[in-house]
Every structure is written in C-alpha cells, then in structure tokens.
Coordinates of C-alpha atoms and ligand atoms in Angstrom, one line a residue:
M29 CA 41.6 108.1 -45.7
S30 CA 44.3 105.5 -45.9
E31 CA 42.5 103.5 -43.2
I32 CA 39.3 103.4 -45.3
K33 CA 41.4 102.4 -48.4
E34 CA 43.0 99.5 -46.5
A35 CA 39.7 98.2 -45.3
Y36 CA 38.1 98.2 -48.7
S37 CA 38.8 95.3 -51.1
L38 CA 37.7 95.6 -54.7
F39 CA 38.6 91.9 -55.2
K40 CA 36.2 90.8 -52.3
D41 CA 33.5 93.0 -53.8
V42 CA 33.8 91.3 -57.2
C43 CA 33.7 87.9 -55.5
K44 CA 30.4 88.9 -53.8
V45 CA 28.8 89.7 -57.1
V46 CA 30.1 86.5 -58.6
D47 CA 28.5 84.5 -55.7
L48 CA 25.2 86.2 -56.4
A49 CA 25.5 85.5 -60.2
A50 CA 26.4 81.9 -59.5
T51 CA 22.9 81.3 -57.9
Y52 CA 21.5 81.4 -61.4
S53 CA 23.7 78.6 -62.7
D54 CA 24.5 75.1 -61.7
I55 CA 28.3 75.4 -61.0
H56 CA 30.0 72.9 -58.7
P57 CA 31.1 74.8 -55.5
G58 CA 34.6 73.6 -55.9
L59 CA 34.8 74.9 -59.4
L60 CA 33.3 78.2 -58.3
S61 CA 36.0 78.6 -55.7
Q62 CA 38.6 77.9 -58.4
I63 CA 37.1 80.4 -60.8
K64 CA 37.0 83.1 -58.2
E65 CA 40.6 82.8 -57.0
C66 CA 43.6 84.5 -58.6
N67 CA 45.8 81.9 -60.3
S68 CA 49.1 83.9 -59.9
V69 CA 49.9 87.1 -58.0
Y70 CA 53.3 88.7 -58.5
K71 CA 54.3 91.5 -56.2
F72 CA 57.7 93.0 -56.4
H73 CA 59.9 96.0 -55.6
F74 CA 62.4 97.7 -57.8
P75 CA 64.7 100.7 -57.4
L76 CA 64.5 104.0 -59.3
R77 CA 67.6 106.3 -59.3
N78 CA 66.6 110.0 -59.3
E79 CA 68.5 112.7 -61.2
D80 CA 70.0 113.9 -57.9
G81 CA 71.5 110.5 -57.1
T82 CA 68.8 109.5 -54.5
Y83 CA 66.9 106.3 -54.8
E84 CA 63.2 105.3 -54.5
V85 CA 61.9 101.8 -54.1
L86 CA 58.7 101.3 -56.1
K87 CA 56.0 98.7 -55.7
G88 CA 54.9 96.8 -58.8
Y89 CA 52.2 94.2 -59.3
R90 CA 51.0 91.8 -62.0
V91 CA 48.0 89.5 -61.3
Q92 CA 46.9 86.7 -63.6
H93 CA 43.4 86.0 -62.4
S94 CA 42.5 83.1 -64.6
H95 CA 44.5 80.6 -66.7
H96 CA 41.4 78.9 -68.1
K97 CA 42.4 80.6 -71.3
L98 CA 45.9 81.8 -72.3
P99 CA 47.3 84.3 -72.8
V100 CA 45.8 86.4 -70.0
K101 CA 45.0 90.0 -70.8
G102 CA 44.6 93.3 -68.9
G103 CA 46.0 96.8 -68.6
I104 CA 48.8 98.3 -66.6
R105 CA 47.9 101.1 -64.3
Y106 CA 50.2 103.9 -62.9
S107 CA 48.5 105.4 -59.9
S108 CA 49.1 106.1 -56.2
F109 CA 46.0 104.1 -55.3
V110 CA 47.4 100.8 -56.9
D111 CA 47.5 98.1 -54.3
E112 CA 47.2 94.3 -54.3
E113 CA 43.5 94.1 -53.7
E114 CA 42.7 96.6 -56.4
V115 CA 44.9 94.8 -59.0
K116 CA 43.4 91.5 -58.0
G117 CA 39.9 92.9 -58.4
L118 CA 40.6 94.5 -61.7
A119 CA 42.2 91.3 -63.0
A120 CA 39.1 89.3 -62.0
L121 CA 36.9 91.8 -63.8
M122 CA 39.0 91.3 -67.0
T123 CA 38.3 87.5 -66.8
Y124 CA 34.6 88.0 -66.6
K125 CA 34.6 90.8 -69.3
C126 CA 36.5 88.7 -71.8
A127 CA 34.3 85.6 -71.2
L128 CA 31.1 87.8 -71.6
V129 CA 32.2 89.1 -75.0
N130 CA 33.7 85.8 -76.0
I131 CA 37.3 87.0 -76.4
P132 CA 39.6 84.0 -75.8
Y133 CA 41.7 85.4 -72.9
G134 CA 41.9 84.9 -69.2
G135 CA 42.0 88.1 -67.1
A136 CA 45.0 90.0 -65.8
K137 CA 46.0 93.4 -64.5
G138 CA 49.2 95.1 -63.5
G139 CA 50.3 98.3 -61.9
V140 CA 53.0 100.4 -60.3
N141 CA 52.2 102.5 -57.2
I142 CA 53.2 105.9 -58.5
D143 CA 51.6 109.2 -59.4
P144 CA 52.8 109.5 -63.0
N145 CA 52.3 113.3 -62.9
K146 CA 55.2 113.5 -60.4
Y147 CA 57.8 111.9 -62.7
T148 CA 59.6 113.2 -65.8
V149 CA 59.3 111.4 -69.1
P150 CA 62.8 109.8 -68.8
Q151 CA 61.9 108.6 -65.3
L152 CA 58.7 107.1 -66.6
E153 CA 60.6 105.4 -69.4
R154 CA 63.1 103.9 -66.9
I155 CA 60.2 102.8 -64.6
T156 CA 58.3 101.1 -67.5
R157 CA 61.4 99.4 -68.9
R158 CA 62.4 98.1 -65.4
Y159 CA 58.8 97.0 -64.7
T160 CA 58.8 95.1 -68.0
A161 CA 62.2 93.4 -67.2
E162 CA 60.8 92.3 -63.8
L163 CA 57.8 90.7 -65.7
I164 CA 60.1 89.0 -68.2
K165 CA 62.3 87.5 -65.3
K166 CA 59.3 85.7 -63.9
N167 CA 57.6 84.8 -67.2
F168 CA 54.7 87.2 -66.5
I169 CA 54.7 88.7 -70.0
G170 CA 54.7 87.3 -73.5
P171 CA 52.4 86.8 -76.5
A172 CA 51.4 83.3 -75.4
I173 CA 51.4 84.0 -71.7
D174 CA 50.3 87.5 -70.6
V175 CA 49.6 90.5 -72.9
P176 CA 49.2 93.9 -71.1
A177 CA 47.6 97.0 -72.4
P178 CA 47.2 100.6 -71.3
D179 CA 45.1 101.6 -68.3
Y180 CA 45.0 104.7 -66.0
G181 CA 48.3 106.6 -66.3
T182 CA 49.7 104.6 -69.2
G183 CA 49.1 104.9 -72.9
A184 CA 50.6 104.1 -76.3
R185 CA 54.0 105.6 -75.3
E186 CA 54.4 103.2 -72.4
M187 CA 53.3 100.2 -74.6
A188 CA 56.0 101.2 -77.1
W189 CA 58.6 101.1 -74.4
I190 CA 57.3 97.7 -73.2
V191 CA 57.4 96.1 -76.6
D192 CA 60.9 97.5 -77.3
T193 CA 62.2 96.1 -73.9
Y194 CA 60.5 92.7 -74.5
E195 CA 62.1 92.4 -78.0
A196 CA 65.5 93.3 -76.6
F197 CA 65.3 90.4 -74.2
N198 CA 63.7 88.0 -76.7
P199 CA 65.4 88.8 -80.1
N200 CA 64.5 85.4 -81.5
S201 CA 60.8 85.6 -80.7
I202 CA 59.0 86.2 -84.1
N203 CA 55.7 86.9 -82.2
A204 CA 57.3 89.5 -79.8
K205 CA 55.1 92.3 -81.1
G206 CA 52.1 90.6 -79.7
C207 CA 53.5 90.9 -76.1
V208 CA 51.4 94.0 -75.5
T209 CA 48.5 95.9 -77.2
G210 CA 47.5 99.5 -77.5
K211 CA 50.8 100.3 -79.2
P212 CA 51.2 103.2 -81.6
L213 CA 50.5 102.4 -85.2
S214 CA 54.2 102.8 -86.1
Q215 CA 54.9 100.0 -83.5
H216 CA 52.4 97.6 -85.0
G217 CA 49.3 98.9 -83.3
I218 CA 46.0 98.8 -85.1
E219 CA 43.6 101.2 -86.9
G220 CA 40.5 102.0 -84.8
R221 CA 41.9 101.2 -81.4
T222 CA 41.6 104.9 -80.2
E223 CA 37.9 105.1 -80.8
A224 CA 37.1 101.4 -80.1
T225 CA 35.7 101.8 -76.6
G226 CA 33.5 104.8 -77.5
M227 CA 32.2 103.0 -80.6
G228 CA 31.5 99.9 -78.4
V229 CA 29.5 102.1 -76.0
Y230 CA 27.5 103.5 -78.9
I231 CA 26.8 100.0 -80.3
G232 CA 25.8 98.7 -76.9
I233 CA 23.4 101.5 -76.2
R234 CA 22.0 101.2 -79.7
E235 CA 21.3 97.5 -79.2
A236 CA 19.7 98.2 -75.7
V237 CA 17.2 100.7 -77.2
S238 CA 16.4 98.4 -80.1
V239 CA 14.5 96.0 -77.8
K240 CA 10.8 97.0 -77.8
E241 CA 9.8 95.0 -74.8
D242 CA 12.5 96.7 -72.7
M243 CA 11.8 100.2 -74.0
D244 CA 8.1 99.7 -73.3
A245 CA 8.9 98.8 -69.7
L246 CA 10.8 102.1 -69.4
G247 CA 8.2 104.2 -71.2
L248 CA 10.6 104.9 -74.1
T249 CA 10.3 104.4 -77.9
T250 CA 12.8 102.2 -79.7
G251 CA 15.8 103.7 -81.5
L252 CA 18.4 106.4 -80.8
E253 CA 16.7 109.0 -83.0
G254 CA 15.7 112.0 -80.7
K255 CA 16.9 110.3 -77.4
R256 CA 18.2 113.0 -75.1
V257 CA 21.7 112.1 -73.7
I258 CA 23.9 113.5 -71.0
V259 CA 27.6 112.4 -71.0
Q260 CA 30.0 112.8 -68.1
G261 CA 33.7 113.2 -69.2
L262 CA 34.7 114.4 -72.6
G263 CA 37.9 112.4 -72.7
N264 CA 38.6 109.5 -75.0
V265 CA 35.6 107.3 -74.2
G266 CA 33.1 110.2 -73.5
Y267 CA 34.0 112.1 -76.7
H268 CA 33.8 109.1 -79.0
S269 CA 30.6 107.8 -77.3
A270 CA 28.9 111.2 -77.7
K271 CA 30.1 111.6 -81.3
F272 CA 28.8 108.2 -82.5
L273 CA 25.5 108.6 -80.5
A274 CA 24.9 112.1 -82.1
E275 CA 25.7 110.7 -85.5
A276 CA 23.1 108.1 -85.0
G277 CA 20.4 110.7 -84.2
A278 CA 20.6 111.1 -80.4
I279 CA 20.6 114.6 -79.0
I280 CA 23.5 115.4 -76.7
I281 CA 21.9 117.9 -74.3
G282 CA 24.5 117.9 -71.5
I283 CA 28.3 117.2 -71.2
A284 CA 29.9 117.4 -67.8
E285 CA 33.6 117.9 -67.2
Y286 CA 35.3 118.2 -63.8
N287 CA 35.7 122.0 -64.2
G288 CA 32.1 122.7 -65.5
G289 CA 29.6 121.5 -68.0
I290 CA 27.5 122.6 -70.9
W291 CA 23.8 122.3 -71.1
D292 CA 21.9 122.8 -74.3
E293 CA 18.4 121.3 -74.9
G294 CA 18.9 122.1 -78.6
G295 CA 21.7 119.7 -78.9
I296 CA 25.5 120.2 -78.4
D297 CA 27.9 120.1 -81.4
V298 CA 30.3 117.5 -79.9
E299 CA 33.1 118.2 -82.4
A300 CA 32.9 122.0 -81.8
L301 CA 32.9 121.6 -78.0
K302 CA 35.8 119.1 -78.0
A303 CA 37.8 121.6 -80.2
Y304 CA 37.0 124.4 -77.7
Q305 CA 38.0 122.2 -74.8
L306 CA 41.4 121.3 -76.3
I307 CA 42.2 125.0 -76.7
N308 CA 40.7 126.4 -73.5
R309 CA 41.2 123.4 -71.1
G310 CA 37.5 123.5 -70.2
F311 CA 34.1 124.7 -71.4
K312 CA 34.0 128.1 -69.7
G313 CA 33.3 130.8 -72.3
Y314 CA 31.9 128.4 -74.9
P315 CA 29.5 130.5 -76.9
K316 CA 26.5 128.1 -77.1
G317 CA 24.3 126.6 -74.4
L318 CA 24.5 127.2 -70.7
F319 CA 27.7 126.9 -68.6
V320 CA 27.0 124.8 -65.5
E321 CA 29.5 125.4 -62.7
N322 CA 28.4 122.5 -60.5
S323 CA 28.7 119.8 -63.2
V324 CA 28.2 116.9 -60.8
E325 CA 24.6 117.9 -60.5
M326 CA 24.2 117.4 -64.2
L327 CA 24.1 113.6 -63.5
T328 CA 20.6 114.3 -62.0
Y329 CA 19.3 116.5 -64.8
P330 CA 16.4 115.1 -66.9
C331 CA 17.3 112.9 -69.9
D332 CA 16.6 109.6 -71.5
I333 CA 20.2 108.2 -71.4
L334 CA 23.0 109.1 -68.9
V335 CA 26.5 108.0 -69.9
P336 CA 29.1 108.4 -67.1
A337 CA 32.4 108.2 -69.0
A338 CA 34.9 109.7 -66.6
L339 CA 35.6 107.8 -63.4
E340 CA 34.4 105.4 -60.8
N341 CA 31.9 106.0 -57.9
V342 CA 30.0 109.0 -59.3
I343 CA 26.5 107.7 -58.9
T344 CA 26.3 107.0 -55.2
A345 CA 23.6 106.5 -52.4
E346 CA 23.7 110.3 -52.1
N347 CA 22.6 111.2 -55.7
A348 CA 21.0 107.9 -57.0
G349 CA 17.6 108.9 -55.7
R350 CA 17.6 112.1 -57.8
I351 CA 18.7 110.5 -61.1
Q352 CA 16.1 111.2 -63.8
A353 CA 17.6 109.2 -66.6
K354 CA 15.7 106.1 -67.8
I355 CA 18.9 104.3 -68.9
I356 CA 22.4 104.5 -67.6
G357 CA 25.2 103.4 -69.9
E358 CA 28.3 102.7 -67.8
A359 CA 31.0 103.7 -70.2
A360 CA 33.5 104.3 -67.3
N361 CA 34.6 101.5 -65.0
G362 CA 32.6 101.3 -61.8
P363 CA 30.6 104.6 -62.0
V364 CA 27.7 103.2 -60.0
T365 CA 28.3 102.1 -56.4
Q366 CA 26.7 99.0 -55.0
E367 CA 24.3 101.0 -52.7
A368 CA 23.3 103.2 -55.6
A369 CA 22.6 100.2 -57.8
Q370 CA 19.9 99.1 -55.3
I371 CA 18.3 102.5 -55.5
L372 CA 18.4 102.5 -59.3
I373 CA 16.6 99.1 -59.4
A374 CA 13.9 100.4 -57.1
K375 CA 13.5 103.4 -59.5
N376 CA 13.2 101.1 -62.6
I377 CA 16.3 102.6 -64.1
F378 CA 17.9 100.3 -66.7
V379 CA 21.7 100.0 -66.2
I380 CA 23.9 98.7 -69.0
P381 CA 26.9 97.4 -67.1
D382 CA 30.5 98.5 -67.6
M383 CA 31.7 95.0 -67.9
Y384 CA 29.8 94.8 -71.2
L385 CA 29.5 98.4 -72.4
N386 CA 33.2 99.3 -72.3
A387 CA 34.5 96.0 -73.7
G388 CA 35.2 97.6 -77.1
G389 CA 38.7 98.4 -76.0
V390 CA 39.7 94.8 -75.2
T391 CA 37.9 93.5 -78.3
V392 CA 40.1 95.7 -80.6
S393 CA 43.2 94.8 -78.5
Y394 CA 42.4 91.2 -79.4
F395 CA 42.4 92.2 -83.1
E396 CA 45.7 93.9 -82.6
W397 CA 47.2 90.8 -81.1
L398 CA 45.9 88.7 -84.0
K399 CA 47.4 91.1 -86.4
N400 CA 50.8 90.9 -84.6
L401 CA 50.8 87.1 -84.7
S402 CA 49.9 87.0 -88.4
R403 CA 52.3 89.9 -89.2
V404 CA 50.0 91.3 -91.8
S405 CA 47.4 94.1 -91.5
F406 CA 43.8 93.2 -91.9
G407 CA 42.5 93.6 -95.5
K408 CA 46.0 93.7 -97.1
L409 CA 45.7 90.5 -99.0
E410 CA 42.1 90.5 -100.2
K411 CA 41.3 94.2 -100.7
R412 CA 42.4 94.6 -104.3
Y413 CA 41.1 91.1 -105.2
D414 CA 37.6 92.0 -103.9
M415 CA 37.7 95.4 -105.7
K416 CA 38.4 93.7 -109.0
K417 CA 35.8 90.9 -108.4
Y418 CA 33.0 93.4 -107.6
D419 CA 34.0 95.7 -110.5
A420 CA 33.7 92.8 -112.9
L421 CA 30.3 91.8 -111.3
L422 CA 29.0 95.3 -111.8
A423 CA 30.1 95.3 -115.4
V424 CA 28.2 92.1 -116.0
I425 CA 25.0 93.5 -114.4
E426 CA 25.3 96.7 -116.4
K427 CA 25.7 94.8 -119.6
A428 CA 22.8 92.4 -118.8
T429 CA 20.4 95.2 -117.7
G430 CA 21.5 98.1 -119.9
D431 CA 21.6 100.3 -116.8
T432 CA 24.6 102.0 -115.4
F433 CA 25.6 102.5 -111.8
T434 CA 26.5 106.0 -110.6
A435 CA 30.1 106.7 -109.4
E436 CA 28.9 106.8 -105.8
Q437 CA 27.1 103.4 -106.1
K438 CA 30.1 101.9 -107.7
D439 CA 32.4 103.3 -105.0
L440 CA 30.2 101.9 -102.3
I441 CA 30.0 98.4 -103.7
V442 CA 33.5 98.0 -105.2
R443 CA 35.5 99.6 -102.3
G444 CA 37.5 96.8 -100.6
A445 CA 37.5 96.7 -96.8
S446 CA 40.3 98.6 -95.1
E447 CA 41.8 97.5 -91.8
R448 CA 39.6 100.1 -90.0
D449 CA 36.5 98.7 -91.8
L450 CA 37.3 95.2 -90.7
V451 CA 38.1 96.2 -87.1
N452 CA 34.8 98.1 -86.9
S453 CA 32.9 95.1 -88.3
G454 CA 34.5 92.7 -85.8
L455 CA 33.7 95.1 -83.0
E456 CA 30.1 95.5 -84.0
E457 CA 29.6 91.7 -84.3
T458 CA 31.1 91.2 -80.8
M459 CA 29.1 93.9 -79.1
V460 CA 25.7 93.0 -80.8
T461 CA 26.0 89.3 -80.2
A462 CA 27.1 89.7 -76.5
Y463 CA 24.3 92.2 -75.8
H464 CA 21.4 90.0 -76.9
H465 CA 22.9 86.9 -75.4
M466 CA 23.2 88.7 -72.0
N467 CA 19.8 90.3 -72.2
N468 CA 18.0 87.1 -73.3
F469 CA 19.7 85.2 -70.5
R470 CA 18.5 87.8 -68.0
K471 CA 14.9 87.3 -69.2
E472 CA 15.1 83.5 -69.4
K473 CA 16.4 83.3 -65.8
G474 CA 14.2 86.1 -64.4
I475 CA 17.3 88.1 -63.3
K476 CA 16.6 91.7 -62.3
T477 CA 19.7 93.4 -63.6
L478 CA 21.9 93.1 -66.7
R479 CA 25.0 93.2 -64.4
I480 CA 24.1 90.0 -62.7
A481 CA 23.1 88.4 -66.1
A482 CA 26.5 89.5 -67.5
F483 CA 28.4 87.8 -64.6
S484 CA 26.2 84.7 -65.0
V485 CA 26.9 84.4 -68.7
A486 CA 30.6 84.8 -68.1
L487 CA 30.6 82.3 -65.3
E488 CA 28.9 79.7 -67.4
R489 CA 31.4 80.1 -70.2
I490 CA 34.4 79.9 -67.8
A491 CA 32.9 76.8 -66.1
I492 CA 32.4 75.0 -69.4
S493 CA 36.1 75.6 -70.4
Y494 CA 37.2 74.0 -67.1
M495 CA 34.7 71.1 -67.3
D496 CA 35.8 70.4 -70.9
L497 CA 39.3 69.8 -69.6
G498 CA 37.8 67.1 -67.3
I499 CA 39.1 68.8 -64.2
F500 CA 35.7 69.4 -62.6
P501 CA 32.4 67.5 -62.9
Ligands
LIG687 P1 40.3 110.1 -70.3 O1 41.3 110.5 -69.3 O2 40.7 110.2 -71.7 O3 39.0 110.9 -70.1 C1 38.4 111.1 -68.8 C2 37.7 112.5 -68.9 O4 36.9 112.6 -67.7 C3 38.7 113.6 -68.9 O5 38.2 114.5 -69.9 C4 38.5 114.2 -67.5 O6 38.8 115.6 -67.5 C5 37.1 113.9 -67.2 N1 36.8 113.9 -65.8 C6 37.7 113.6 -64.8 N2 37.1 113.8 -63.6 C7 35.8 114.3 -63.9 C8 34.7 114.6 -63.1 N3 34.8 114.6 -61.7 N4 33.6 115.1 -63.7 C9 33.5 115.1 -65.0 N5 34.5 114.8 -65.8 C10 35.7 114.3 -65.3 O7 39.9 108.6 -69.9 P2 39.2 107.5 -70.8 O8 40.2 106.7 -71.5 O9 38.1 108.2 -71.6 O10 38.5 106.6 -69.7 C11 37.3 107.0 -69.0 C12 36.7 105.8 -68.3 O11 36.5 104.7 -69.2 C13 37.6 105.3 -67.2 O12 36.8 104.8 -66.2 C14 38.3 104.1 -67.8 O13 38.7 103.1 -66.9 C15 37.2 103.6 -68.7 N6 37.6 102.8 -69.8 C16 38.5 103.3 -70.8 C17 38.8 102.5 -71.9 C18 39.7 103.0 -73.0 O14 39.9 102.3 -74.0 N7 40.2 104.3 -72.9 C19 38.4 101.1 -71.9 C20 37.6 100.6 -70.9 C21 37.2 101.5 -69.9

C-alpha cells in the first residue's frame, strides 16, 4: 500500500491536466512552466512530548503554490496520508480554483502527518500551536502573506488556536485576525461560513440545469423542480447541498453514508434524516424509505443528478460504466478518477467539476478575511440607514397612491441586509458569474469537459496577471 502511495503524485496529476488545458490558450511555454511550479515549499519537523514523557517527531508542511497574487490561501490538513506531493498538488488546485472564481489569492496548502483521532485535545492544541509557531518563524503565515483555513482533520477549533498563537507572536499587528479563516464566530469568523460550500454546490447545479442547450443535449428539462437527486455523504457539504436542492424543488431520492443509505422515490425529508443520523450514528432503523446496506452501489442507481459529497476516488473505472445519472456534481474533492472521467465522457454524462462546484468555502473565507481587515461586520453601518430610507419611500408611495402595503410586504422591502444576507449575495454572484464564464468558454473553444474549461479559464487569468507585471511576453 505504501509503495503505491509513494509512486503516486497528486501534484504531477494536476500538472498533466494543466498541460492539457493549456492547449486551448496561447500561453508562452516559459510562463506555463512558471505557473505550474510551486513557488515555495516548507517542510519541517517538530517534537511533541507525550503525557508519559516520551517524544514523537512530527512532519509538517506548508506549500505556497503561486505568488501571482498575495496572500496565498488554502487549508491545513491533519491526516496520516499527508506528504509533500499531496500538499503540493492540493496547493496547486487552490491556485486554479481561486483564479476560476476570481478570488484574489494565490493557492497554498498545509498539513501535519498525523491521524488526529489518535491524539487527545490537549495534544492537538500543542501540535497546532507549535505548527503555527514554525510557520511564523519562516514567514509562512500572516494576513498579507499566507492565510490558512480548515481542511480534513481540522476545524474552527484549530483555527482559533492558530489565530491566538499568531496574535501572541504579533501583538502589534492590527490585522492579525485575518491570518486565518474558518474561525468560530466569537473569534471573528463570519456568518454563513458553515453552509457556504453546500450553498455553492446548490447554486452551481442550479446554474448548470438552467442552460437549455446543455439540458437538451442530456435529454433533461431545465430547472431543478422535480429533478431526482442522489447524494453521497450527509456531512457538512452533503447535508447543506441536499437541503438547498430540496428547498428549490429537487427530489432527494437517495442518500448514501459509509454505513448504509436510504432510498425513497417519494423524496427524503433531509432535515428529519439528518436529525435521525445525529442521534443514531447512521440511517439503520429510519422509519421511512428503504435501508440500503451496500450504499456504494447507490452511486449507480437511476437519477438525474448524482452529488458525491463525501470523499475522493468513489467513481472509478470499476463503477463508472454503470452510472445512470445524467449530471454529476462533484461536491467532494476528487470523487471521479481520471479513468472514470473518460468513461463518463463516452456515456455523455455531464460533470460539474469540484474545482468550481465546491468553491463556496474559499469564497466565504475571502469575505471573512475582508471582514477581519476592515474590523467591522458586513451590514453593520448601512443596515439601519437602509431601513429608514425604504420606510420613508414606502410612506411616500402609500401617500401618493392611497394604497397601503401589508406588514409582510413592508418587512420584505424595508428589512436591511444582515451579514448573512450579504455573504449569501456575494456567494451567489461569485458562483453564477463563474459558471457561465466557464461554460461559455467551453463552448467557444469546443472543449469537451467543464473540468478542462475550468482549468483553461484559470490559466488565462493567472497568465494575464504575470504578463501585466511585464515578467513574461
Ligand atoms: P464531513 O466530514 O462533514 O462529511 C463527510 C461525510 O461523508 C460524513 O458524513 C461521512 O460519514 C461520510 N462518508 C465518509 N465515507 C463515506 C463513504 N464511503 N460513503 C458514504 N459516505 C461517507 O466533510 P465535509 O466537510 O462535508 O467534506 C466533504 C467533501 O467536501 C470532502 O471531499 C472535502 O474535501 C470537500 N470540501 C469541503 C469543504 C467544506 O467547506 N467543508 C470545502 C470544499 C471541499
């Protein structure tokens, strides 16, 4: 197993896709080489003292893939699979993702090679604070330089430890809160971050099914109403994706978890199933629908839209030929292997790529960073002003027309935007604009897949920012 792992390089795989995408644009070969390389790779070791007095030496990484825009941005992963090639590959993917959705960051990624489940909370705190100190020593973290976020094995708790450590080392930095995103609200996080990725997934799929020409080619009608959806993984991303898709009229007919799935052609009540899962640690015994023991097979059940939202490499050469969905929305990172992707093309299955579809998380992280730099929550200054202005406007209209607005109408018009409203508005704008830009580019250039179109759009943007500096022709 470890031999296979050593041979495989995510970074090299990403570079191959970039080379393919580059054939659709006119980028100088020297510039392409520069774009593909990682600008800075920091690999380090640090000791952890265990409760019994023994020591372990842990391996940490932070890779800054591209400095074409600063700061760089990307998560920190705690996993026993973390190695240099994986962190480099993930950092590169962040560069292309940010460029695609037009978020002004270069890409980065970090990690510590540990299985976080094997450590106590105090140990994890010591690891996180020491990892942060190592980054500070080499200038690999800071609101203007490199801004981490959560990834596998880390969450808001770790981000709180990181910002606290950074502030302790930089007491005079007024922008210190912006050194990391994904923080708890009490530590200057942002409303709407938890559901951001799932909401982005919903918006991306909604935009994809709104294009008549594309739906005609798949034999589908436009719109989400009545579309039959299967979701894999009812965690953060899967739950929010399913919830928003159902609210928009889609019918969630299957939800697969690692320990069994639920199948219900009549439509699953996502909230009820999630509540059941939280209590029972799975779906077994859920009173509605059919319990499916072999939940992996659910990926191949008939549906209009399949949303893998759990983990990577779940649609492979083994099962791709049996997939019956017309659209696959890659909510998870890397759910479709490269061999499977070729099979899906031959079967005319439309894949909305992860690089685009799960970009809601980094988009709202960007808003959190902006909030931290301005030190004021979104909407705080203008909310009451807007409410008074619209109230006065309604009074003028009522007087002029003799009509009166109902309390609900007044509330809808007069209500000033909250932080969550503004975050969701910015997220929607980002996802909608990026989708149509990527899809139109695909059609203009005669590119077969949205994934290659996504990389091509990203490459062009990065190339322009280098060329505008006069470094490359
Ligand atoms: P999560 O841990 O909250 O949820 C994952 C869910 O998948 C869990 O409920 C887990 O039980 C389930 N699962 C695990 N193995 C499974 C299997 N074999 N079959 C079916 N279900 C299985 O994680 P998440 O934050 O929802 O992330 C899911 C994916 O989305 C990951 O690929 C992650 O990298 C990607 N992603 C997440 C975010 C984010 O903001 N959370 C952003 C971008 C990408």
